[in-house]
């Protein structure tokens, strides 16, 4: 138990040193430029029979690492191994799992892309998919420093629309490829949000001005299309996340927002 805990501290120290060294140098050069992405944190480790087993995959040996993430920054976590089928889990500062992955890194490697909603110490759980597997691995954490600028929707006569594509190069929300939108809603008004696509099974999230998810929907529209009907509890800038049910699909879609109780 002590060994496992000390290894977590080593990764934290390495991560903090990498982030601080990068940001400190940038601040000395200029205060106008945005900080460059921090250096990658790389850990060469090994799963052994002496490791504790994961609390979710209870038959899999697991090593855990604590890593400080900053609100609004996007991180890529890779687990690579030639010895076993890699599996990753990420837990938030409260200890709740926020995302897990098996083979998104290609072959049998795992990859998680995650945008931290809050600053804090997150836990990376590195293990094998198959229970009892052991062997060497490489864990890589990258700060992608992707500044996501939502697409601003401007309502005219209570309606707004957008047609575009979800692509492999798009940002991820909870490891799902998506397009992010911002729209101003008025308190007390009811709005209908539709995502229509012939390319994939649509999925929608509505996020309030305080950052909380207010609603989400899979097939509330016709067929595999999504629909959210929401009465705004307060005026302000709301976010809409347009994605697919699996989160991995790409293709064209149309997003529409209309006020259903026009003045």
XYZ file of C-alpha atoms in Angstrom:
263
model
C 0.000 0.000 0.000
C 2.815 2.403 0.811
C 4.561 1.633 -2.481
C 1.410 2.360 -4.460
C 0.877 5.675 -2.680
C 4.471 6.821 -3.148
C 4.301 6.112 -6.877
C 1.300 8.386 -7.110
C 3.266 11.168 -5.430
C 6.136 10.734 -7.891
C 3.782 11.341 -10.824
C 2.252 14.356 -9.152
C 5.690 15.820 -8.561
C 6.738 15.173 -12.145
C 3.530 16.698 -13.468
C 3.741 19.802 -11.300
C 7.373 20.364 -12.208
C 6.569 20.085 -15.905
C 3.631 22.482 -15.747
C 5.391 25.005 -13.513
C 8.613 25.032 -15.503
C 6.707 25.741 -18.704
C 4.374 28.421 -17.360
C 7.129 30.119 -15.380
C 9.323 30.516 -18.450
C 6.415 31.926 -20.431
C 5.623 34.504 -17.769
C 9.202 35.804 -17.812
C 9.135 36.274 -21.584
C 5.803 38.053 -21.841
C 2.484 38.336 -20.107
C 0.614 38.835 -23.372
C 1.189 35.414 -24.916
C -0.938 32.423 -24.003
C 0.939 29.642 -22.177
C 2.424 26.944 -24.363
C 1.348 23.330 -23.828
C 3.337 21.765 -20.992
C 5.853 19.006 -21.556
C 4.553 15.455 -21.636
C 4.669 13.450 -18.422
C 5.903 9.918 -19.168
C 5.955 7.033 -16.704
C 7.432 3.625 -17.498
C 5.800 1.139 -15.155
C 4.911 -2.492 -14.711
C 1.847 -4.344 -13.497
C 2.783 -7.148 -11.112
C 1.034 -9.743 -8.976
C 1.861 -7.569 -5.957
C -0.345 -4.700 -7.173
C -3.774 -4.108 -5.695
C -6.787 -4.888 -7.857
C -9.032 -2.239 -9.372
C -12.302 -1.371 -7.633
C -14.245 -1.545 -10.926
C -12.455 -4.291 -12.873
C -12.027 -6.302 -9.710
C -9.934 -9.052 -11.316
C -7.393 -6.663 -12.868
C -4.154 -5.577 -11.222
C -3.997 -1.787 -11.179
C -1.635 1.102 -10.583
C -3.116 4.496 -9.704
C -1.611 7.935 -10.227
C -2.781 11.287 -8.917
C -2.553 14.143 -11.399
C -3.559 17.779 -10.976
C -5.740 19.085 -13.802
C -6.676 22.706 -14.413
C -10.215 23.823 -15.174
C -10.828 24.324 -18.888
C -7.674 22.542 -20.044
C -7.799 19.378 -22.146
C -5.616 16.386 -21.377
C -4.729 13.293 -23.375
C -3.871 10.180 -21.372
C -2.323 7.181 -23.153
C -1.626 3.722 -21.762
C 0.548 1.592 -24.041
C 1.672 -1.995 -23.543
C 2.895 -4.951 -25.579
C 2.268 -7.273 -22.647
C -1.490 -6.844 -22.137
C -4.709 -5.272 -23.411
C -4.523 -1.816 -21.817
C -7.453 -0.250 -19.982
C -7.752 3.228 -18.456
C -10.117 4.810 -15.979
C -10.181 8.436 -14.847
C -11.733 9.569 -11.564
C -12.529 13.141 -10.554
C -11.375 14.702 -7.256
C -14.456 13.222 -5.547
C -13.460 9.710 -6.600
C -16.225 9.295 -9.183
C -15.363 7.747 -12.546
C -15.774 10.310 -15.324
C -14.521 8.297 -18.300
C -12.997 4.916 -19.164
C -11.416 3.512 -22.319
C -10.206 0.249 -23.809
C -8.840 0.564 -27.360
C -9.098 4.227 -28.478
C -5.297 4.483 -28.633
C -5.094 2.031 -31.511
C -4.494 -1.716 -31.433
C -4.865 -2.729 -27.764
C -3.757 0.608 -26.314
C -6.003 2.983 -24.372
C -6.514 6.713 -24.797
C -8.626 9.237 -22.906
C -9.136 12.850 -23.991
C -10.687 14.857 -21.192
C -11.452 18.526 -20.597
C -11.335 19.208 -16.870
C -14.507 20.964 -15.669
C -12.862 21.861 -12.348
C -9.331 22.219 -11.006
C -8.247 19.414 -8.705
C -6.398 16.146 -8.179
C -7.680 13.501 -10.583
C -6.852 9.796 -10.328
C -5.579 7.854 -13.338
C -6.157 4.097 -13.013
C -3.905 2.016 -15.306
C -4.677 -1.682 -15.698
C -5.284 -4.546 -18.105
C -8.684 -5.404 -19.521
C -8.087 -9.090 -18.903
C -8.028 -10.043 -15.236
C -4.675 -11.185 -13.899
C -2.532 -9.871 -16.767
C 0.821 -8.338 -15.866
C 3.717 -6.713 -17.698
C 5.431 -3.466 -18.584
C 3.603 -0.382 -19.798
C 4.074 3.287 -20.637
C 1.716 5.956 -19.315
C 1.778 9.340 -21.084
C -0.126 12.457 -20.022
C -0.262 15.447 -22.373
C -1.722 18.869 -21.720
C -3.212 19.658 -25.124
C -4.061 23.217 -24.057
C -6.889 23.381 -26.518
C -8.950 26.515 -26.086
C -12.435 25.573 -27.173
C -14.326 28.475 -28.669
C -18.006 27.598 -28.920
C -19.944 28.459 -32.041
C -22.155 31.425 -31.191
C -25.780 31.062 -32.252
C -27.677 34.319 -32.700
C -31.430 33.966 -32.559
C -33.492 35.986 -35.009
C -37.203 36.178 -34.250
C -36.707 33.450 -31.662
C -34.936 30.988 -33.987
C -31.357 29.961 -34.769
C -29.881 27.225 -36.962
C -26.529 25.684 -37.845
C -25.521 23.006 -40.356
C -22.064 21.475 -40.212
C -20.038 18.356 -39.550
C -18.611 16.496 -36.587
C -15.064 15.504 -37.561
C -12.286 13.369 -36.097
C -10.355 16.571 -35.398
C -13.093 18.037 -33.185
C -12.744 18.510 -29.450
C -14.115 15.859 -27.077
C -16.676 16.256 -24.303
C -16.449 13.314 -21.873
C -14.411 11.570 -24.583
C -17.118 12.226 -27.222
C -16.428 14.060 -30.481
C -18.724 17.054 -30.601
C -19.519 20.585 -31.643
C -20.094 23.136 -28.879
C -22.489 26.059 -29.200
C -23.327 29.116 -27.109
C -26.677 30.857 -27.181
C -28.358 33.470 -24.995
C -31.709 32.378 -23.563
C -34.223 34.598 -21.795
C -35.644 33.783 -18.380
C -39.108 32.226 -18.446
C -39.099 31.392 -22.147
C -39.340 27.813 -23.426
C -36.985 26.612 -26.155
C -36.939 23.541 -28.389
C -33.490 22.323 -29.437
C -33.255 19.754 -32.250
C -30.282 17.886 -33.659
C -31.017 16.089 -36.925
C -28.552 13.823 -38.727
C -28.666 11.137 -41.375
C -25.081 10.141 -40.596
C -25.318 9.079 -36.947
C -27.535 8.603 -33.893
C -27.724 12.157 -32.533
C -27.213 13.088 -28.872
C -27.631 16.479 -27.171
C -26.568 18.123 -23.918
C -27.810 21.468 -22.585
C -25.554 23.216 -20.061
C -26.712 26.188 -18.010
C -24.899 29.473 -17.282
C -23.493 27.954 -14.080
C -21.913 25.029 -15.956
C -24.363 22.346 -14.807
C -25.949 19.904 -17.268
C -29.651 20.795 -17.346
C -30.837 18.202 -19.849
C -29.624 15.552 -22.268
C -31.420 13.531 -24.917
C -30.931 10.674 -27.351
C -34.065 10.036 -29.416
C -36.552 12.713 -28.307
C -36.935 13.833 -31.914
C -38.063 11.755 -34.886
C -36.176 8.528 -35.554
C -32.639 8.730 -34.170
C -32.721 12.505 -33.832
C -32.429 14.369 -30.528
C -34.719 16.978 -29.003
C -34.582 18.972 -25.778
C -37.439 21.217 -24.642
C -36.360 23.488 -21.813
C -37.819 26.457 -19.948
C -34.984 28.813 -19.040
C -34.859 29.357 -15.291
C -32.566 32.335 -15.692
C -31.320 34.598 -18.448
C -27.779 34.064 -19.666
C -25.387 32.222 -21.960
C -26.227 28.532 -22.317
C -24.084 25.865 -23.972
C -25.307 23.141 -26.298
C -23.183 20.050 -26.950
C -24.075 18.276 -30.201
C -22.582 14.801 -30.454
C -23.489 11.200 -31.313
C -24.744 8.479 -28.989
C -21.464 6.551 -29.242
C -19.394 9.724 -29.270
C -17.154 8.345 -32.014
C -19.318 8.955 -35.094
C -18.676 11.715 -37.619
C -20.774 13.326 -40.321
C -23.199 16.125 -41.111
C -25.944 17.368 -38.823
C -28.281 20.323 -38.399
C -28.935 22.027 -35.079
C -31.972 24.260 -34.611
C -33.135 26.284 -31.619
C -36.555 27.895 -31.539
C -38.566 29.687 -28.906
C -41.895 27.891 -28.535
C -43.677 30.715 -26.714
C -42.830 33.690 -28.989
C -43.809 37.096 -27.741
